[in-house]
Coordinates of C-alpha atoms (C1' of nucleotides) in Angstrom, one line a residue:
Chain A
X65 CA 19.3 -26.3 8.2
X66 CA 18.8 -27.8 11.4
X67 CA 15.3 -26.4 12.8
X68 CA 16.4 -27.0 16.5
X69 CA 19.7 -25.6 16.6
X70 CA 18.3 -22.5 15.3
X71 CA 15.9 -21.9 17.7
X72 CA 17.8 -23.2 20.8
X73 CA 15.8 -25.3 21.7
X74 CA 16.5 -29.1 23.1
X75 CA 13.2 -30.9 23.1
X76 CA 11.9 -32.3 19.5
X77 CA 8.8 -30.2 18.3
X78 CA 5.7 -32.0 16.8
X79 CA 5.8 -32.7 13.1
X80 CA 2.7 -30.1 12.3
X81 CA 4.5 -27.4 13.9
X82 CA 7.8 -28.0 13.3
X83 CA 7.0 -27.4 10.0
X84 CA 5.6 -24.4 10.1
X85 CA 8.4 -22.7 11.8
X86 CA 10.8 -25.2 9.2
X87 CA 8.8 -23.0 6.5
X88 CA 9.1 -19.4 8.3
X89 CA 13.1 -20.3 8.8
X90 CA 13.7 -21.3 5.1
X91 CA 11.3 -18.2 4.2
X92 CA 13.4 -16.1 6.3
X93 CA 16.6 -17.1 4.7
X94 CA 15.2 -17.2 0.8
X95 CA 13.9 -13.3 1.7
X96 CA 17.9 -12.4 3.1
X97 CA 19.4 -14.0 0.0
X98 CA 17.3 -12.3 -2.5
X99 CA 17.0 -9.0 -0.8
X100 CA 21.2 -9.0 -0.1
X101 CA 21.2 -9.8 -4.1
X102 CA 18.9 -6.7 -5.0
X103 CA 21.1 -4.6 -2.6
X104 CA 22.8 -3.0 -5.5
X105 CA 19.9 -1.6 -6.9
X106 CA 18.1 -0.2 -4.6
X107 CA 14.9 -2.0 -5.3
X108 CA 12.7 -4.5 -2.8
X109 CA 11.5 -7.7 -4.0
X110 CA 8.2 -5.9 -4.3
X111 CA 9.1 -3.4 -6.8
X112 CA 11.6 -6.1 -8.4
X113 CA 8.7 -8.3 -8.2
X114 CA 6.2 -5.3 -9.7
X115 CA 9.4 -4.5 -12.5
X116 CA 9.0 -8.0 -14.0
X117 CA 5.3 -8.1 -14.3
X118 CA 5.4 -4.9 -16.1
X119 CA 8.2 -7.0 -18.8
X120 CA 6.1 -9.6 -19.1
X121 CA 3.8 -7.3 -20.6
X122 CA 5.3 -6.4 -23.6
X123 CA 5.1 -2.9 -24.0
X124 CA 1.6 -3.0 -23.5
X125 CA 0.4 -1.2 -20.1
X126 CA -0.5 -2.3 -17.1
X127 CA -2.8 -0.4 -14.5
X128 CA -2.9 -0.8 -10.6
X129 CA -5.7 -3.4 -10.6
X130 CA -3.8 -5.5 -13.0
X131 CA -0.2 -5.6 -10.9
X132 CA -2.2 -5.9 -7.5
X133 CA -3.4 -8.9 -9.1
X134 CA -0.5 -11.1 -10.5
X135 CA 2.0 -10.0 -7.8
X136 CA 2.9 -12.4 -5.6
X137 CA 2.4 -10.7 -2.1
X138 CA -0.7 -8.6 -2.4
X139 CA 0.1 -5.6 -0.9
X140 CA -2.5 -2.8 0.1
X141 CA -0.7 0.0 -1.5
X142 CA 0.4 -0.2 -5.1
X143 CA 0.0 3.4 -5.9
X144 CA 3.5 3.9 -3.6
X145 CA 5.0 1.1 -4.5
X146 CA 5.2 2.6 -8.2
X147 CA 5.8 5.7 -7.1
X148 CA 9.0 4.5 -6.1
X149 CA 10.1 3.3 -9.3
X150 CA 8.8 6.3 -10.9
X151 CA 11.5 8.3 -8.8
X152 CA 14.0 5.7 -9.8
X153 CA 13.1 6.0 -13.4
X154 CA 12.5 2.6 -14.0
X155 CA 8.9 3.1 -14.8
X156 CA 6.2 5.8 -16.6
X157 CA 2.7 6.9 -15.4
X158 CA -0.2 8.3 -16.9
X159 CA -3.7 8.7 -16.9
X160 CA -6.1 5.9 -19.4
X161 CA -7.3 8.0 -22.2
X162 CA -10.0 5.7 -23.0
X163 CA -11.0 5.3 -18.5
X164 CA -9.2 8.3 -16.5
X165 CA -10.3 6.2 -13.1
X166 CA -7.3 4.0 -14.6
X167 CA -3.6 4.7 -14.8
X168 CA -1.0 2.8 -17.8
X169 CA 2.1 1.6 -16.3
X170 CA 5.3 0.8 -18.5
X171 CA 8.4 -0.3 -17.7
X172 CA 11.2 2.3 -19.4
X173 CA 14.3 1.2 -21.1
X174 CA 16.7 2.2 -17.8
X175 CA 13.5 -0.4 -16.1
X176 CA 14.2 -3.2 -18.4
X177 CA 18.7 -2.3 -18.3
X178 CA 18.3 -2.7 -14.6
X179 CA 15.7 -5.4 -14.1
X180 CA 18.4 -7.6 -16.8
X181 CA 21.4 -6.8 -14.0
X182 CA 18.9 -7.9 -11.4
X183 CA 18.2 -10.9 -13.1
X184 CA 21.5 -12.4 -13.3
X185 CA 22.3 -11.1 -9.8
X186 CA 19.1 -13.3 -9.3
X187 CA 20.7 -16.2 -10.8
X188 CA 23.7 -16.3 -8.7
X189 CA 21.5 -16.1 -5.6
X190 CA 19.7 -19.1 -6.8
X191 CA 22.8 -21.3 -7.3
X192 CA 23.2 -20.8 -3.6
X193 CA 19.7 -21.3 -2.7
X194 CA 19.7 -24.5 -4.3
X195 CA 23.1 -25.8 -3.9
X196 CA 21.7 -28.7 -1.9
X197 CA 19.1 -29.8 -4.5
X198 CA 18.5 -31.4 -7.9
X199 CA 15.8 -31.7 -10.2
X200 CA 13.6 -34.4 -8.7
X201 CA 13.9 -32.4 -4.9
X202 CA 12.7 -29.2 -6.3
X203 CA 9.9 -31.3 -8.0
X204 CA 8.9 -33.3 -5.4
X205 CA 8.8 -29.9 -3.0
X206 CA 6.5 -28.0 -5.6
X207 CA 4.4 -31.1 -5.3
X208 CA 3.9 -31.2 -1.4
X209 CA 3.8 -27.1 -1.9
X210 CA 0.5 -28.2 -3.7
X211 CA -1.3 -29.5 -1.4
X212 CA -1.2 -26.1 1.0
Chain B
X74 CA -2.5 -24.5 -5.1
X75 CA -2.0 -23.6 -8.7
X76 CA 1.0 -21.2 -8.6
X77 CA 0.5 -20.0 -12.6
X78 CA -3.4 -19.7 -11.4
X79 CA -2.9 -17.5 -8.3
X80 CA -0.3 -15.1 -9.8
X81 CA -2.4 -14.8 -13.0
X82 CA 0.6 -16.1 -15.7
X83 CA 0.0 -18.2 -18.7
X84 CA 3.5 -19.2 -19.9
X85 CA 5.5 -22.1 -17.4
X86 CA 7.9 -21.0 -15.1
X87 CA 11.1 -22.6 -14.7
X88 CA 11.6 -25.0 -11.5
X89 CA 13.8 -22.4 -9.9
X90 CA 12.3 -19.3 -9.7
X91 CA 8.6 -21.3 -9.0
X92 CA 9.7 -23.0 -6.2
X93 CA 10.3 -19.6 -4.9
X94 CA 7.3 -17.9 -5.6
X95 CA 5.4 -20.8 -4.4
X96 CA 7.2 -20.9 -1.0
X97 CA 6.3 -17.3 -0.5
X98 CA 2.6 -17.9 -1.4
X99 CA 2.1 -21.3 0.9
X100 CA 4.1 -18.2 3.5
X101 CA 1.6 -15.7 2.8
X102 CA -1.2 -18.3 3.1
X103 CA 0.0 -20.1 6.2
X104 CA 0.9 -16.5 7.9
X105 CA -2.8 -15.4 6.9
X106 CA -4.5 -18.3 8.7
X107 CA -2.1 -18.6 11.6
X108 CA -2.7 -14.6 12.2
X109 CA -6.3 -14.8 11.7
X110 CA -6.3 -17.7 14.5
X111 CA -4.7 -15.1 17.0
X112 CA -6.2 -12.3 16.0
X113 CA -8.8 -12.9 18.8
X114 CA -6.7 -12.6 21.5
X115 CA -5.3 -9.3 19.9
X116 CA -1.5 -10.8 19.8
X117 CA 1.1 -10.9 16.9
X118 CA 2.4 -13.7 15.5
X119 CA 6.0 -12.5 17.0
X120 CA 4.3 -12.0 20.2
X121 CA 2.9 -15.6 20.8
X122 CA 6.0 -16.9 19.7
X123 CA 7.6 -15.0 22.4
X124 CA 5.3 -16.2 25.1
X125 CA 5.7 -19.6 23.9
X126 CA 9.6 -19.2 24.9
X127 CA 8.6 -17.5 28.0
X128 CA 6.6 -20.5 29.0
X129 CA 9.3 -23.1 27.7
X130 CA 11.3 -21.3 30.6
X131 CA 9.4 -22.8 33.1
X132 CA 9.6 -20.0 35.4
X133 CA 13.6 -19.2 35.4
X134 CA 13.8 -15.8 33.3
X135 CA 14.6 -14.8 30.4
X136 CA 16.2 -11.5 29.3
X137 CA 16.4 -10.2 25.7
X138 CA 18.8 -11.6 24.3
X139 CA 17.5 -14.6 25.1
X140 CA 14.4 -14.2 23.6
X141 CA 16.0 -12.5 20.2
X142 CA 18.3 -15.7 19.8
X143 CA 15.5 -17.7 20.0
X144 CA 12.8 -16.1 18.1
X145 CA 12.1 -18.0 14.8
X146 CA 12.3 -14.6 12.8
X147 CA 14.6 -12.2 14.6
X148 CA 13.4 -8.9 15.2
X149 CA 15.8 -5.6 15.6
X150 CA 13.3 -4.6 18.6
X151 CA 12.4 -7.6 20.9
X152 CA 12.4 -4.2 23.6
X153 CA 9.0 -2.5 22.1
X154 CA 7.8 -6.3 21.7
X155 CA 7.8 -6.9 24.9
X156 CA 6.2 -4.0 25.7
X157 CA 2.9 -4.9 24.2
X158 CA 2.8 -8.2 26.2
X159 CA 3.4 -6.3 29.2
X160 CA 0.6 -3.8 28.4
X161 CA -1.7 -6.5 27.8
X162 CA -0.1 -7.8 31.4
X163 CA 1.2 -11.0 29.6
X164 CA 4.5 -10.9 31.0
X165 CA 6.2 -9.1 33.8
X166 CA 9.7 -7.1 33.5
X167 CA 12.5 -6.2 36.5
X168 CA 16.1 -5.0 36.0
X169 CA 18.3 -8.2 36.7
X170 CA 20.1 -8.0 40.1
X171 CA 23.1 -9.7 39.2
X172 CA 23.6 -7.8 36.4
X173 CA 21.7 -4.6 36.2
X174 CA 22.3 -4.5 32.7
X175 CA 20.1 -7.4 31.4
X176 CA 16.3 -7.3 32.1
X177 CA 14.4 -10.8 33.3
X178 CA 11.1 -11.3 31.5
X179 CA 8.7 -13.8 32.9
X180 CA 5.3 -15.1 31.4
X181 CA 2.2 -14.0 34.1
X182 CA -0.7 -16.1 35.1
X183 CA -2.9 -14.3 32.7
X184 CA 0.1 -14.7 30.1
X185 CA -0.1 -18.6 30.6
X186 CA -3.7 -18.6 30.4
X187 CA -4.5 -16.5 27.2
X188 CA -1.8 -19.0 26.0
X189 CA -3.6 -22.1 26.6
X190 CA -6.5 -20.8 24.4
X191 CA -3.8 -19.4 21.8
X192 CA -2.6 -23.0 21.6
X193 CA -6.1 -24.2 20.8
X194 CA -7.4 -22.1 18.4
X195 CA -3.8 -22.5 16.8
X196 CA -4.5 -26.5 17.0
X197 CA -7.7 -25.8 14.7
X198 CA -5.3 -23.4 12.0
X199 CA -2.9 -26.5 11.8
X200 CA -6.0 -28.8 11.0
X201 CA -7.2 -26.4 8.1
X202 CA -3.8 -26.2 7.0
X203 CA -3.0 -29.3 7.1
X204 CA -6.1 -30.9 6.0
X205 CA -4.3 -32.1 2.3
X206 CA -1.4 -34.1 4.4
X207 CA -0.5 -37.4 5.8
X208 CA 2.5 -37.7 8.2
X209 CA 4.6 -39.2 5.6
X210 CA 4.1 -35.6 3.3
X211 CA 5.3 -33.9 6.9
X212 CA 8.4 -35.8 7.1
X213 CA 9.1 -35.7 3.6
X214 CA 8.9 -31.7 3.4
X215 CA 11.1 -31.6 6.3
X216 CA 13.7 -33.9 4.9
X217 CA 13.2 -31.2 1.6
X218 CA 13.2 -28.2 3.9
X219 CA 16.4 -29.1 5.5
X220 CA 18.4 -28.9 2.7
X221 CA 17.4 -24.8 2.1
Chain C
dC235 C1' -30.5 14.1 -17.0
dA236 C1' -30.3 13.7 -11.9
dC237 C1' -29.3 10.0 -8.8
dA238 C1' -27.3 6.1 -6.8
dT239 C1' -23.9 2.7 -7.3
dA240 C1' -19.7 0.7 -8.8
dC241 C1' -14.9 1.2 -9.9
dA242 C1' -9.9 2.6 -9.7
dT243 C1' -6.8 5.0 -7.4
dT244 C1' -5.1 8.0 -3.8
dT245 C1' -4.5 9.7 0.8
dG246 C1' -4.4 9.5 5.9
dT247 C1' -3.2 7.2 9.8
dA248 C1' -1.7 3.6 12.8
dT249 C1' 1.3 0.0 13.4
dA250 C1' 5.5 -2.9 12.2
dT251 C1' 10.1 -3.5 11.1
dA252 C1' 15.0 -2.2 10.0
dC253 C1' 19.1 0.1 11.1
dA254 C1' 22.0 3.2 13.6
dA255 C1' 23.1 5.8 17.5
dA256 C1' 22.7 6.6 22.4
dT257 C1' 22.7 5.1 27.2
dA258 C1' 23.9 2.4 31.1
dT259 C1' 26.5 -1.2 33.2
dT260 C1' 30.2 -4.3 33.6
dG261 C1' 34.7 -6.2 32.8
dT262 C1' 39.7 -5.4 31.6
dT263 C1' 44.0 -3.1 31.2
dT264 C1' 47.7 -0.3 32.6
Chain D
dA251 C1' 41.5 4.0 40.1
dA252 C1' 41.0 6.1 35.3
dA253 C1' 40.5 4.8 30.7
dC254 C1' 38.9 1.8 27.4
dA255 C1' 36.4 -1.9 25.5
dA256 C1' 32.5 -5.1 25.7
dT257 C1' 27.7 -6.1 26.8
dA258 C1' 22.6 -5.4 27.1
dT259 C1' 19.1 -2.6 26.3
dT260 C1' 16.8 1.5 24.8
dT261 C1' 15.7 5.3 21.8
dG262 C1' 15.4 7.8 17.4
dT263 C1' 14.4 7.8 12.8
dA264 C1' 13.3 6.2 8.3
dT265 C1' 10.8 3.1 5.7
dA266 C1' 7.3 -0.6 5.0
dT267 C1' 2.8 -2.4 5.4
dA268 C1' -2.2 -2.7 6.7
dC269 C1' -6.6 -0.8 6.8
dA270 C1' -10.1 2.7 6.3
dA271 C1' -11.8 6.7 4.4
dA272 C1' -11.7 10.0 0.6
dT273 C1' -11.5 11.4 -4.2
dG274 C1' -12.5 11.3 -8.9
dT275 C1' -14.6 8.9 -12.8
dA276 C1' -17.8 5.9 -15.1
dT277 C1' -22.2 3.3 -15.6
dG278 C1' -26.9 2.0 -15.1
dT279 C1' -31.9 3.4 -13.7
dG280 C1' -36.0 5.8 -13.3

DNA sequence: CACATACATTTGTATATACAAATATTGTTT
DNA sequence: AAACAATATTTGTATATACAAATGTATGTG
């Protein structure tokens, strides 16, 4: 990825800002990839995103609060978000017996079907994310990540 | 930044998928502070970046086209974009007389000035961002970056 | 136990973005 | 020159996101 020849532009860029559009391109194409490879399914990286957090729970429930909290882009409104995959049938609502301010959110079995097809259409997109990287890249990358 | 920490996970995630999820958090981060540093001058990221091509013109034109192939994150409507900067009277817009179907966009006076002060409170964003890195982190993402 | 406060979610509304279709102009072909 | 294709932009519409206000429920205090 050239940053340059993307933009069209002939004069070099500083190095602070030439790396934050470097980050907004790569973002830009990661977001394309993944999105092309969750095409199929009609889902968005959110709900994908919002799917795997509700695994990762193990049958056990999860309420707005709790997915607002561990996704990865905060969004303001979860409430549609899972409404979404409530039409799709991937998940099931309902009122906290214990706290009815709170709702429990599972993940179904046609969730967890579907979210296994996404993952290995996930896989494939990674192999081309990553073609141009080994092990000691990607560590050396979350390591600079770190110090954002 | 502690990925596992901000998305709330105990168990390690493998290299792969966390490099992901970290580059969309240092995006979300870095998208937070840069829009935060405009929001004074009541301007979208998108739209600075298009007065920042408008003044790399250096007075020549440009038309839409232009602007969309340069852009760092294309936009399906660089039309209604360009109609906020003109309503704000940031740039100026008149059918092309060459070709009556392109449209020539020029950065105003004002545009140049609100700019200037865009620039700087932008320099002060790059400083809090930046404030963990030495040049030789820069170049090292970059060399990292480029191969995405 | 009435009241204020805090909490969890939902709803309303404005704005942003994505995608497709429509419009206007120009260039090309016969 | 009429017909067609190509180009540049605009418009329509559906969906996504951001932010604020509203709703319903629970908790603590006098």
């Amino acid at each position: 990825m050239n940053v340059e020849e993307i933009i069209k532009t002939s004069k070099e860029i500083p190095l602070e800002p030439r790396t934050l559009i470097h980050m907004q391109l790569v973002h830009n194409k990661i977001n394309e990839t993944m999105n092309s490879a969750l095409k199929p399914f009609e889902v968005s990286l959110q709900q994908f995103n919002v799917l795997r957090i509700l695994r990762g729970q193990k049958g056990q429930p999860a309420n707005l609060s709790t997915l607002n909290e561990r996704m990865v882009t905060k969004m303001s409104n979860t409430t549609r978000l899972v409404d979404k995959l409530l039409i799709k049938g991937f998940v099931d609502r309902a009122v906290c017996p214990s706290n009815r301010r709170k709702v429990e959110i599972v993940i179904t079995e046609s969730g967890l079907k579907a979210l296994e097809q996404m993952d290995a259409s996930l896989e494939k997109a990674h192999e081309e994310i990553y073609q141009n990287f080994n092990t000691e890249d990607l560590e050396k990358l979350n390591e600079l990540l770190d110090k954002f």
